[in-house]
Short mmCIF file of C-alpha atoms in Angstrom, two decimals:
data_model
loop_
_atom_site.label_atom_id
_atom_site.label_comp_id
_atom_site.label_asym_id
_atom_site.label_seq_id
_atom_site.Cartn_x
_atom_site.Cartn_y
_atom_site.Cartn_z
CA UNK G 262 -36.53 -8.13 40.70
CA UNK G 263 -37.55 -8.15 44.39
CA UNK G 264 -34.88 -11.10 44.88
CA UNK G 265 -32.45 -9.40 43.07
CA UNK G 266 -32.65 -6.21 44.93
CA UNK G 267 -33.46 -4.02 42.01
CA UNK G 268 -37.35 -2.69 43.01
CA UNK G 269 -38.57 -2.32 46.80
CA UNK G 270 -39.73 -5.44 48.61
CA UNK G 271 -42.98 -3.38 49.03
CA UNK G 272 -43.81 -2.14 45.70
CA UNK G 273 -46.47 -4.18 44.13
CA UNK G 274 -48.08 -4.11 40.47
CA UNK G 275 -51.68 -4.98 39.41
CA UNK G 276 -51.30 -7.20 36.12
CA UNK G 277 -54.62 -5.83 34.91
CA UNK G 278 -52.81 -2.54 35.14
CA UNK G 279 -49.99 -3.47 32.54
CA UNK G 280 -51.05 -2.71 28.75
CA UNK G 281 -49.02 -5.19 26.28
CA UNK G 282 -48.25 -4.41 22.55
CA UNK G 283 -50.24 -8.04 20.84
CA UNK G 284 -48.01 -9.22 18.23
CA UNK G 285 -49.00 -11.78 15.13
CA UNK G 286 -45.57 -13.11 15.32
CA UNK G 287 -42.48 -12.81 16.61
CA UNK G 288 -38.98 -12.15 15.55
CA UNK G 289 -37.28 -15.46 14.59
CA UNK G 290 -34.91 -14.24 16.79
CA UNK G 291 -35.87 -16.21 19.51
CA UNK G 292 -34.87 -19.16 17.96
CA UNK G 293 -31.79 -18.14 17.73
CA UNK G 294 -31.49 -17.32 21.52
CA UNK G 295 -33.31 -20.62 22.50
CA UNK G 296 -30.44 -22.62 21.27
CA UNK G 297 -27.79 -20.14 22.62
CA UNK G 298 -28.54 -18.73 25.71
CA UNK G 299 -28.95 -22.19 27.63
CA UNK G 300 -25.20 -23.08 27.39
CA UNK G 301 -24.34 -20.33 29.59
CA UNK G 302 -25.32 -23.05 32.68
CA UNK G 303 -22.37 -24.44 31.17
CA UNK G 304 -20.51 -21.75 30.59
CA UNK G 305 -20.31 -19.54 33.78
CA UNK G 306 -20.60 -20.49 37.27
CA UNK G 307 -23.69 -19.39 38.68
CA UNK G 308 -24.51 -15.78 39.10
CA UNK G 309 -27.23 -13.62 40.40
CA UNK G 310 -25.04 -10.89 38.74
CA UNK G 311 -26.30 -8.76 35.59
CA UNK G 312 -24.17 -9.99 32.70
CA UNK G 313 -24.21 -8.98 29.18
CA UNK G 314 -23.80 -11.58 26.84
CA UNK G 315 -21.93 -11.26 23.03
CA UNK G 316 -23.42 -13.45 20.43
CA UNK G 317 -22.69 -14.56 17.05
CA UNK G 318 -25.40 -13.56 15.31
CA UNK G 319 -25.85 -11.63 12.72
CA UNK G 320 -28.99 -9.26 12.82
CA UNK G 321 -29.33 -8.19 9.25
CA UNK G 322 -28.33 -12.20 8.54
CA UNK G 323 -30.88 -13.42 10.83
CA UNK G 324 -33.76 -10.95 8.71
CA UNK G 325 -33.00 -12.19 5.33
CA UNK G 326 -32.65 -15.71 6.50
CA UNK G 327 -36.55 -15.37 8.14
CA UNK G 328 -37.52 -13.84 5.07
CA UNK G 329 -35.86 -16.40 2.91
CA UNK G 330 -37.78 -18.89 4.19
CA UNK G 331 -40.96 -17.27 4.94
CA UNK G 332 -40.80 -16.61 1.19
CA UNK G 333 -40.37 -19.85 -0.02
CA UNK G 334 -41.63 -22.16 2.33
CA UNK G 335 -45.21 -24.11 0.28
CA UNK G 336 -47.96 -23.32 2.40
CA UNK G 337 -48.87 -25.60 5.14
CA UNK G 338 -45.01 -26.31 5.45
CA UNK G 339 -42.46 -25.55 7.53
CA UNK G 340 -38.96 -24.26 6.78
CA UNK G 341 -35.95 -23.98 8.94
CA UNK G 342 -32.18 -22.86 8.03
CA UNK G 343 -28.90 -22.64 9.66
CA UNK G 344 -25.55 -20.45 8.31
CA UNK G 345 -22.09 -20.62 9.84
CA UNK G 346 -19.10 -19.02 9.28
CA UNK G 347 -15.80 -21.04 8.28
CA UNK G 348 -15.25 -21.31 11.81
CA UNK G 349 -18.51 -22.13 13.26
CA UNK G 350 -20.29 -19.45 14.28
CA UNK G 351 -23.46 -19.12 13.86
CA UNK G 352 -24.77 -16.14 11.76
CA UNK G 353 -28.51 -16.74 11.56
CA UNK G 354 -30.85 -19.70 12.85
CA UNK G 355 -34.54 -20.12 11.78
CA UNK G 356 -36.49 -22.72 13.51
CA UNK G 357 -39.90 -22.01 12.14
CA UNK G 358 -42.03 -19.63 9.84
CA UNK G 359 -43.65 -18.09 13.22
CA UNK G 360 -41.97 -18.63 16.28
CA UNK G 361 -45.54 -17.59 18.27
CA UNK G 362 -47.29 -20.05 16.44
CA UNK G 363 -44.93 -22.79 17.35
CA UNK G 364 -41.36 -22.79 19.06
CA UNK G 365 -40.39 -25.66 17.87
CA UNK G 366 -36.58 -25.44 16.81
CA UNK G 367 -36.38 -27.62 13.86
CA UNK G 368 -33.10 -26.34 13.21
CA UNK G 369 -31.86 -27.54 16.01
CA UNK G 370 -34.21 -30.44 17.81
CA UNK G 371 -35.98 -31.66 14.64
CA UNK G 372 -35.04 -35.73 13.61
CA UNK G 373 -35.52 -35.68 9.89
CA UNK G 374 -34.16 -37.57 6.63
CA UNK G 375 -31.54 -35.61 4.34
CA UNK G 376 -32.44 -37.61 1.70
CA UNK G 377 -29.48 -37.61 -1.05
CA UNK G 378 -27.86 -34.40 0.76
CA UNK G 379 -26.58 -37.56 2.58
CA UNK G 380 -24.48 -38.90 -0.17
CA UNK G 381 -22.12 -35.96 0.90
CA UNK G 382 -20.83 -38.75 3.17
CA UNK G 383 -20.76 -42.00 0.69
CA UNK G 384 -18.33 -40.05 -2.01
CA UNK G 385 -16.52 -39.32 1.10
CA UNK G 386 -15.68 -42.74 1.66
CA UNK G 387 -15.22 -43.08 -2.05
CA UNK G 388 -12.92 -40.82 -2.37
CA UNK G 389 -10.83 -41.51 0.52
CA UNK G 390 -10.93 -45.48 -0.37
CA UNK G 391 -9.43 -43.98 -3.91
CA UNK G 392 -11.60 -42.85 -5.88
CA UNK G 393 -11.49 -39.51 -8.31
CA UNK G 394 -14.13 -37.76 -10.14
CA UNK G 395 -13.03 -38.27 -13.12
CA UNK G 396 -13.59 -42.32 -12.23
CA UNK G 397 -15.67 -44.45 -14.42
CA UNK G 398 -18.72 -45.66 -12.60
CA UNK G 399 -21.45 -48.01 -14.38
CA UNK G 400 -25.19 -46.43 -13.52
CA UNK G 401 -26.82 -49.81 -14.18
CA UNK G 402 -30.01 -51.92 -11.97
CA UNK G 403 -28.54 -53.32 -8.74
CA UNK G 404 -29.95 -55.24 -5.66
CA UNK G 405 -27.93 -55.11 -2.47
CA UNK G 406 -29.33 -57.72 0.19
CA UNK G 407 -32.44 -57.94 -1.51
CA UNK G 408 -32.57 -53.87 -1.80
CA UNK G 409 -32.99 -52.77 -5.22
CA UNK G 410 -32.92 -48.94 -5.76
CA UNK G 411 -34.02 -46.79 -8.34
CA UNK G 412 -33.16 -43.36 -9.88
CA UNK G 413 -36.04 -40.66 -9.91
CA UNK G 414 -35.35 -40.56 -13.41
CA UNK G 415 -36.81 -44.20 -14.05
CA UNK G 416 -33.75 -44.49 -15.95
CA UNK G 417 -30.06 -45.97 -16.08
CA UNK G 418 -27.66 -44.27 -18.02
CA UNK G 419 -24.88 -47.04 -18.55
CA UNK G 420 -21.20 -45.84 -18.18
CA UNK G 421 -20.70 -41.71 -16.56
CA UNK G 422 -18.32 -40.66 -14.65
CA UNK G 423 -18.25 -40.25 -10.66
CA UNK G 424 -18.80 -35.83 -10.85
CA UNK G 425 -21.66 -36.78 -13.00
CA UNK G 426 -22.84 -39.03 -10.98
CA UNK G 427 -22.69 -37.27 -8.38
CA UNK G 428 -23.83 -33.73 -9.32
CA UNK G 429 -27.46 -35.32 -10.96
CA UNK G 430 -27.49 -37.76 -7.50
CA UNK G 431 -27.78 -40.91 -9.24
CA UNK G 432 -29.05 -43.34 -6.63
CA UNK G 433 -28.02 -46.63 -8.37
CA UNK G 434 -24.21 -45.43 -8.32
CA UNK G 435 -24.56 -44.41 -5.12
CA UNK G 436 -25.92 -47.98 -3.54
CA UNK G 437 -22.88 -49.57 -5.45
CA UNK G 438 -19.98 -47.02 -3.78
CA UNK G 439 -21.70 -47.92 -0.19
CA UNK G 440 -21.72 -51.58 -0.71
CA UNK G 441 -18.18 -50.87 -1.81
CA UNK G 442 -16.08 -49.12 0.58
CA UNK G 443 -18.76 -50.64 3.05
CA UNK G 444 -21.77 -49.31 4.91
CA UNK G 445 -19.83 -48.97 8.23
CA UNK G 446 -17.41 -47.07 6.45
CA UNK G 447 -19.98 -44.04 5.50
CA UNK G 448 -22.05 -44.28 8.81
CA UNK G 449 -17.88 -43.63 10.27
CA UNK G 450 -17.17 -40.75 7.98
CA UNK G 451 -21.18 -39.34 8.64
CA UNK G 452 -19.68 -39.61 12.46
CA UNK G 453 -16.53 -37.94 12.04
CA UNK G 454 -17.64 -35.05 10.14
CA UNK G 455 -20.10 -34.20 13.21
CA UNK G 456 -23.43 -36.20 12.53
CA UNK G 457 -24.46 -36.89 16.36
CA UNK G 458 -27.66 -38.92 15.73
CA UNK G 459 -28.36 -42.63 15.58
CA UNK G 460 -26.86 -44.01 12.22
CA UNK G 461 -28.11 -47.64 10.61
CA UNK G 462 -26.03 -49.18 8.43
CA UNK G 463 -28.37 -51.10 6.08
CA UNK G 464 -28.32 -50.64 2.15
CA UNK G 465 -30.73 -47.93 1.83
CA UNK G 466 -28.51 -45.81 4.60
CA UNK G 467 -26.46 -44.15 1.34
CA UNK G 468 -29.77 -42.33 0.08
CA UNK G 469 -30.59 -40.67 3.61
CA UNK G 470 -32.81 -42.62 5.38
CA UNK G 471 -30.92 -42.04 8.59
CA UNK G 472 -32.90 -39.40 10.62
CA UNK G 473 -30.24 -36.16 11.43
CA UNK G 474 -30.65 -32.65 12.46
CA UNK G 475 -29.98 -29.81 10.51
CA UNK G 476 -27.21 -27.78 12.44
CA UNK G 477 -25.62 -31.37 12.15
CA UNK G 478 -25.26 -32.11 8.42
CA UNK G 479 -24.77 -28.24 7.81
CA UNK G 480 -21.49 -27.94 10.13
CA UNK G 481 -20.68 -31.36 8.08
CA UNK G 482 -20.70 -29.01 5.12
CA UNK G 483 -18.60 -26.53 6.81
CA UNK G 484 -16.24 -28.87 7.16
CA UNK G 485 -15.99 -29.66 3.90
CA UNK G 486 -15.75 -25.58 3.07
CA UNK G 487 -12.40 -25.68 5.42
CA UNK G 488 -11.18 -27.79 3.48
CA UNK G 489 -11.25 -30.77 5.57
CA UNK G 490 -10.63 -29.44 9.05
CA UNK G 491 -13.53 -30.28 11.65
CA UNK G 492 -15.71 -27.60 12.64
CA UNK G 493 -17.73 -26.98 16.32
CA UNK G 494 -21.08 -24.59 15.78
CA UNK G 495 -21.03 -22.10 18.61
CA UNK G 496 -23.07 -18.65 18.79
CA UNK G 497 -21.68 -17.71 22.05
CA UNK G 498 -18.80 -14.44 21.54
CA UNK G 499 -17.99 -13.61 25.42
CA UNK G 500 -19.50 -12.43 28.54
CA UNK G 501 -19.05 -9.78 30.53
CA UNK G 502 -20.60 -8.18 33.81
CA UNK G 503 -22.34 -4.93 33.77
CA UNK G 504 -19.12 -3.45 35.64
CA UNK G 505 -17.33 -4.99 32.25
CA UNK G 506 -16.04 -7.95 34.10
CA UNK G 507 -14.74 -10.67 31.57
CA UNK G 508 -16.78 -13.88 32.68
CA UNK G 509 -16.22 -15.55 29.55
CA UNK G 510 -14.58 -15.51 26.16
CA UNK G 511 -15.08 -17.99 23.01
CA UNK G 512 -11.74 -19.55 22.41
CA UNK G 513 -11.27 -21.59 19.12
CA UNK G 514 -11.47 -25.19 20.12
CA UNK G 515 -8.60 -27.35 18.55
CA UNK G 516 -9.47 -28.66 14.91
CA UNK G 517 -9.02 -32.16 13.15
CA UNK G 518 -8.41 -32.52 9.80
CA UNK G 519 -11.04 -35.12 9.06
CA UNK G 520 -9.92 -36.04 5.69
CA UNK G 521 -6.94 -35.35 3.58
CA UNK G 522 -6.51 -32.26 1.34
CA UNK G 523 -7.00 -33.76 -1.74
CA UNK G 524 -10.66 -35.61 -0.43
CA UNK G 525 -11.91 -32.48 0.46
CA UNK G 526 -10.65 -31.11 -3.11
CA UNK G 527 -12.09 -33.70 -4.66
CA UNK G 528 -15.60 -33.65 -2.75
CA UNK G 529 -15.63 -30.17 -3.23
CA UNK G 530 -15.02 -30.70 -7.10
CA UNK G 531 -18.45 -32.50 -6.84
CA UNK G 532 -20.51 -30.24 -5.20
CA UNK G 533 -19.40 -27.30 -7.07
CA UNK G 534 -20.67 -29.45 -10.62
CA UNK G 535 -23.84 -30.17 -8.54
CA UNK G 536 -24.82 -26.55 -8.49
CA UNK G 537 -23.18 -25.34 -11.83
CA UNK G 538 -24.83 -28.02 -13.75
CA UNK G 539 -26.57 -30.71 -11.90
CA UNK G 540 -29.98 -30.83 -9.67
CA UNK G 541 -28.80 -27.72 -7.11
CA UNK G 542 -29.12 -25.34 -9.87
CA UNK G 543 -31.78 -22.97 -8.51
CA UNK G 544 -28.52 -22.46 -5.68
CA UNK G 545 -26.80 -20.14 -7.75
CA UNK G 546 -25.83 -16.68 -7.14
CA UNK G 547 -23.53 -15.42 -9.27
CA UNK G 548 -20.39 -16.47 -7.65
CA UNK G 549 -18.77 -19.84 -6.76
CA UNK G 550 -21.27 -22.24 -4.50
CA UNK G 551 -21.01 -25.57 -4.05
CA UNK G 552 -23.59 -27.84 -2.58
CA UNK G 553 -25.96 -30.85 -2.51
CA UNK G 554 -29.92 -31.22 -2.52
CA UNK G 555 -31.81 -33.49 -0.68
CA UNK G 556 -34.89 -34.78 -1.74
CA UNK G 557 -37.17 -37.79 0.59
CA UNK G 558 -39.78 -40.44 -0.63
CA UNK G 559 -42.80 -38.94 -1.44
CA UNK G 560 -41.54 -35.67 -1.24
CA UNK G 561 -41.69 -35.30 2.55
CA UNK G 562 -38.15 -33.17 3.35
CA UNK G 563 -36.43 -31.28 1.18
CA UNK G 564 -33.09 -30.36 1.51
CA UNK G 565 -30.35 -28.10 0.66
CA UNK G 566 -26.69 -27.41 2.05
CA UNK G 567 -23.70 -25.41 0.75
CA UNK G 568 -21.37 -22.83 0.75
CA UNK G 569 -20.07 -19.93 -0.72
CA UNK G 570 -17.03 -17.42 -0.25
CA UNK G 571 -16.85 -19.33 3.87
CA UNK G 572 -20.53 -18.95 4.86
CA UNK G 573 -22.25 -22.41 4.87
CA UNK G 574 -25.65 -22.91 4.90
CA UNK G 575 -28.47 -25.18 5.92
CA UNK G 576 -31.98 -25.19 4.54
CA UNK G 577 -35.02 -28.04 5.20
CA UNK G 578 -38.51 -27.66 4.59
CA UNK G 579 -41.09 -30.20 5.13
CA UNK G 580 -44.59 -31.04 7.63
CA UNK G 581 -44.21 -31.36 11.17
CA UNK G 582 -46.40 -34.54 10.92
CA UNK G 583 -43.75 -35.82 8.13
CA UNK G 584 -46.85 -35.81 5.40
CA UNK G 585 -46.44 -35.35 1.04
CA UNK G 586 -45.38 -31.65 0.40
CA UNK G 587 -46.67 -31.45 -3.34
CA UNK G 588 -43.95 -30.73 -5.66
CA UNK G 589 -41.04 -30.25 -2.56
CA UNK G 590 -37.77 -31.44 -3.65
CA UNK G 591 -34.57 -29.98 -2.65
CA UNK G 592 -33.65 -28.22 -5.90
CA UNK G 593 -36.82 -26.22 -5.68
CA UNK G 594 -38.38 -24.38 -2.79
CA UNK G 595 -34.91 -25.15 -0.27
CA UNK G 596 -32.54 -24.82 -3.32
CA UNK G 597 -34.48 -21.27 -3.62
CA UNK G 598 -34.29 -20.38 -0.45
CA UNK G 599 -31.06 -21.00 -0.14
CA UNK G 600 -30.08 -18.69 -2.75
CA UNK G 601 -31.91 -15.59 -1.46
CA UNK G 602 -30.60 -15.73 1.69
CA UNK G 603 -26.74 -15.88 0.37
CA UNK G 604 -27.20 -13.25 -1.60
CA UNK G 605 -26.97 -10.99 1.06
CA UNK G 606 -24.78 -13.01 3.37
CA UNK G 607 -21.64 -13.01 0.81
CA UNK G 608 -22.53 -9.64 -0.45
CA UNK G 609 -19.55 -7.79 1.46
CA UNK G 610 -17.26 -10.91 1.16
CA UNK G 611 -14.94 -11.48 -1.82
CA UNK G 612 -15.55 -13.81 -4.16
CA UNK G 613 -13.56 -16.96 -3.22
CA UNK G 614 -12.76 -19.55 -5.91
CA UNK G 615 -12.40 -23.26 -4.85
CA UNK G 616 -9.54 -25.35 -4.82
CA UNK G 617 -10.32 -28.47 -6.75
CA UNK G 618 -6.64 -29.11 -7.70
CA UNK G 619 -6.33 -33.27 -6.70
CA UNK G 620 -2.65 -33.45 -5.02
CA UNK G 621 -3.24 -37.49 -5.36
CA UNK G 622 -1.00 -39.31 -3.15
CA UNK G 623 1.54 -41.39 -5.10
CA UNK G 624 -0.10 -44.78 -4.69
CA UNK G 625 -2.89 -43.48 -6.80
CA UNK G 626 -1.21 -41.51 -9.05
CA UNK G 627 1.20 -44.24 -10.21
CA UNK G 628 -0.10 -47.68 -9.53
CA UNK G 629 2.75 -50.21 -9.18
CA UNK G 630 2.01 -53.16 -11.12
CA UNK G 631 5.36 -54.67 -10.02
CA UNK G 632 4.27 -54.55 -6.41
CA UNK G 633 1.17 -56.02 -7.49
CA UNK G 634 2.81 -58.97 -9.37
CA UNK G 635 6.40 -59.08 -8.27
CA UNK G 636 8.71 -59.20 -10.51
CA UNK G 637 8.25 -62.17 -12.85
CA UNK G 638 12.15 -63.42 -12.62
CA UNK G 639 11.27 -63.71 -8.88
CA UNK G 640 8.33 -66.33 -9.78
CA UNK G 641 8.53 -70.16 -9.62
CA UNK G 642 6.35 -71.09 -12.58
CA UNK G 643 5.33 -74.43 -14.84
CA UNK G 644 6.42 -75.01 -18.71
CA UNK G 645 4.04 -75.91 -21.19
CA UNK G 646 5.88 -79.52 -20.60
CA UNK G 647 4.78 -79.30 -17.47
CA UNK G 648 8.38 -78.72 -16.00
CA UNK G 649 8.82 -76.45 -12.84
CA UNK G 650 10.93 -73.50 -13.75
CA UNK G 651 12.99 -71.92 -11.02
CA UNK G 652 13.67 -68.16 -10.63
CA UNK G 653 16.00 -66.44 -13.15
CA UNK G 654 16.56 -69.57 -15.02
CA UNK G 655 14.68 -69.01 -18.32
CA UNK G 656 13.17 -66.12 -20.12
CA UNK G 657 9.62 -65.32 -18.56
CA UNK G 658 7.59 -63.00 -20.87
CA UNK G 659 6.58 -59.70 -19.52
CA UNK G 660 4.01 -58.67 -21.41
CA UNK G 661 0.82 -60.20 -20.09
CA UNK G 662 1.35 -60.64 -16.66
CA UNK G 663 -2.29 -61.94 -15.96
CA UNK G 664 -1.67 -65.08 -18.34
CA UNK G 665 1.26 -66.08 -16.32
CA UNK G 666 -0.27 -65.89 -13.24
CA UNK G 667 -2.57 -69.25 -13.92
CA UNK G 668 0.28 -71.46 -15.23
CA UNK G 669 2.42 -70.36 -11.44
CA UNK G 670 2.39 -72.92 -9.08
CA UNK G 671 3.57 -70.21 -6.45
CA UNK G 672 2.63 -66.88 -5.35
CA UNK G 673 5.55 -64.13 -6.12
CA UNK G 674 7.19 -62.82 -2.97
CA UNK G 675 5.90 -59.44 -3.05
CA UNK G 676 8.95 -56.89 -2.44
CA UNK G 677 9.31 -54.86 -0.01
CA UNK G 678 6.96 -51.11 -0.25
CA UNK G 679 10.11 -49.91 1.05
CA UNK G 680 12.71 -51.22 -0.86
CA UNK G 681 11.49 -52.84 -4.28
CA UNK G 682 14.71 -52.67 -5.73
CA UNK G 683 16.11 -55.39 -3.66
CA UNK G 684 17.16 -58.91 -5.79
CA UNK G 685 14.84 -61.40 -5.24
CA UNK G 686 14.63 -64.29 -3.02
CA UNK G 687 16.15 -67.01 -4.58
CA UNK G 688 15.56 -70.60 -5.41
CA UNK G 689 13.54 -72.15 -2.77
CA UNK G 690 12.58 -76.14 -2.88
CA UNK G 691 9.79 -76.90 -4.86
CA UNK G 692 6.19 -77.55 -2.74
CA UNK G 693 3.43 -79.67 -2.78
CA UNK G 694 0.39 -77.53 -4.74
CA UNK G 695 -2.06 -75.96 -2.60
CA UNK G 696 -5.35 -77.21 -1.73
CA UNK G 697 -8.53 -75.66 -1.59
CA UNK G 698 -11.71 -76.43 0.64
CA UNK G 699 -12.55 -79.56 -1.24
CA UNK G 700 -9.05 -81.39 -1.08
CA UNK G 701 -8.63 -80.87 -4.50
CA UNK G 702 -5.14 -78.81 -5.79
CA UNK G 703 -4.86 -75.85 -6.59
CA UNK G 704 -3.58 -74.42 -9.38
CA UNK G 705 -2.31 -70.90 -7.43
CA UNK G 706 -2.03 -70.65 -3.91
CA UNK G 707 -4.55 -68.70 -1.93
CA UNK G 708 -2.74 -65.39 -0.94
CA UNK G 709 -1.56 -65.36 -4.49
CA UNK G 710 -5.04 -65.27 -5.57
CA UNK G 711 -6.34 -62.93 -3.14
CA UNK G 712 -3.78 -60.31 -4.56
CA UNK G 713 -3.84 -60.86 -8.27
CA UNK G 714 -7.53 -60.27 -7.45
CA UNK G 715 -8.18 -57.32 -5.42
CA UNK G 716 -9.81 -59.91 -3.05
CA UNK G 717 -7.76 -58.85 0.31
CA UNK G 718 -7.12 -55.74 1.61
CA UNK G 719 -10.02 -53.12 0.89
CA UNK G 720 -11.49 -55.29 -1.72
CA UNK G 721 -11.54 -53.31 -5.15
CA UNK G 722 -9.26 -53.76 -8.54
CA UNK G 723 -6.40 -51.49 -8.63
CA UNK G 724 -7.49 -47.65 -9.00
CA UNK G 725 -6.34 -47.01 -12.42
CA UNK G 726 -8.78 -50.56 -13.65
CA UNK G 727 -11.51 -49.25 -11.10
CA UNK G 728 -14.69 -49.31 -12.61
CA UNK G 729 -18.15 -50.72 -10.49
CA UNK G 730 -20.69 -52.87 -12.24
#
């Protein structure tokens, strides 16, 4: 104050003097402002200046939040929860049950697993590699690179589809999709949608063993809530000096969208059936909410993210020295939490339905078996005399494309995506039979096979004969 010019360079004050209120704890508050207030050395130049500082929080938020989680935190645990509006702000950020005991933010700073909140990011990939929910799936025993995994149930339940899958987190179902669409494929789509932490890519990555931070996966939800379009966290409104000087003012950043509308339909579609009927039941409140629990080995983090009516929100609980919470999963104490604090942060919002209508592109909607197969006029094939057959000179049957696809010495030229209507190449000289690693001949050439197979491109059977096993 001396520096500053606001007291007299010669007053002076005896601590013993000063009389301070003691306190049990502190408001949770100052977690809030911990996170926040440092990113105005980014913000402004530097000032010696009095400045008055907007922020994005949410007082009565920020109370029901701390008592949310003071509430249903097991003793001896620790609970911390992040909420964000649709466009990132943050509304209310606990990093503790007593800030004086401990300051730790674990909302913000804490490394911990997400357990199967994670798979938020493997149907992700699914979905955007083509799946639907409405997809058969097999939930059956699998090993992946020696990694077998196992549902908490004990239990396989043989053919479901993906939303149930999905909405009672069946691990086995899970491993399959990631060894799928590919491990590097979910550790890219955990990336995109704002997951700034180290990500591994082996097997057991698709039932969150990857360590993240809380304000991470929950903007990742957010995301998800806009309907695809990326979201920044931010709890910083504008600044002003005390003569009302505008120093700085929040401008919305630009957004992505991260995945196409009818992904984020169709991952929404899940979450919702999580909630209404699957393991995030103790998350309702009455209205619309869609979201995913998170439950580690041995019960050491629980987890539970969603949203409701554009508020998203975060919840973990667990030990700081990452020991067995008895009973914590993510459907109970976080799941519970959850819903007590929403209840009062969408009370004054309308209800908002979600929009789960699937506006599939066309490639899934109407697989095109001709551009699969070709057209089977345009196919150099063999008799049963053993005779090769040139295109358009005899009557090929069309009814079981698969059986003629063995007796064809030669792949189909595949017509163009553009223009399939086009007539077809015409005779072409007859060629020696293909031959594979061992010298001996082929029946079908390789690039033939490849594509009558699924083999190339991303790997799987055609969407409308998807099913895993």
């Amino acid at each position: 104050m001396k520096e500053q010019g606001r007291i007299s360079p010669d007053v002076t004050v005896d601590p013993s003097a000063v009389r301070l209120k003691e306190e049990a704890g502190q408001n949770s508050v100052r977690y809030f402002t911990d996170w926040a207030l440092p990113q105005l050395d980014m913000l402004l130049p530097e000032t010696f200046e009095p400045i008055e500082v907007w922020t994005t929080l949410d007082v009565g938020m920020q109370r029901a939040a701390t008592a949310s989680i003071k509430a249903n935190t097991p003793d001896g645990a620790q609970g911390a929860l992040v909420s964000m509006d649709r466009d990132g702000a943050v509304l209310a950020l606990v990093g503790g049950t007593d800030y004086v005991q401990t300051n730790y933010n674990r909302a913000t700073d804490a490394l911990r697993q997400p357990g199967s909140s994670w798979k938020l990011f493997v149907y992700l990939a699914a979905l955007e590699a083509g799946y639907t929910p409405d997809d058969r799936v097999v939930d059956t025993a699998v090993t992946i690179d020696g990694w077998s995994p196992r549902n908490s149930s004990g239990r396989n339940v043989g053919e479901i589809d993906l939303r149930t899958a999905f909405a009672y987190s069946i691990n086995t179902v899970a491993a399959q999709l990631g060894n799928e669409v590919g491990f590097t494929s979910v550790a890219s789509m955990a990336r995109r949608f704002g997951i700034t932490t180290e990500i591994n890519t082996y097997p057991a990555m698709v039932l969150g063993s990857n360590e993240v931070r809380l304000i991470d996966m929950t903007r990742a939800f957010a995301a998800v809530s806009a309907r695809g379009e990326s979201v920044e966290p931010y709890g910083i409104l504008k600044v002003e000096t005390a003569d009302g000087e505008l120093l700085y003012q929040h401008e919305k950043p630009r957004s992505s969208q991260l995945v196409p509308d009818y992904v984020a339909a169709g991952i929404t579609d899940l979450l919702q059936t999580a909630v209404a009927t699957g393991t995030g039941r103790a998350a309702q409140i009455g209205r619309p909410v869609a979201g995913k629990t998170g439950t580690t080995s041995s019960n050491k983090d629980g987890y539970f993210v969603g949203f409701s009516s554009g508020v998203t929100t975060g919840v973990w609980m667990g030990r700081d020295d990452n020991t067995r919470v008895g009973g914590l999963q993510g459907g109970t104490a976080p799941a519970r939490a959850f819903a007590a604090y929403m209840r009062y942060a969408v009370k004054d919002r309308p209800v908002e339905e979600f929009d789960t209508d699937l506006q599939l592109p066309e490639w899934q909607l109407e697989p095109d078996d001709e551009y699969m197969f070709g057209d089977p006029e345009d196919y150099y094939f063999i008799d049963e005399q053993g005779n090769l057959i040139e295109p358009g000179t005899a009557d090929t049957p069309r009814n079981d494309p698969f059986a003629q696809d063995f007796d064809r010495t030669l792949g189909p030229e595949r017509p163009s995506p553009s223009n399939t209507s086009q007539p077809g190449p015409g005779p072409r000289p007859p060629q020696q039979p293909p031959r594979g690693a061992d010298g001996a001949p082929q029946a079908i050439g390789d690039d033939f096979l490849e594509e009558a197979t699924g083999a190339s491109g991303s790997n799987r059977s055609p969407p409308a004969q998807r099913q895993i096993n």
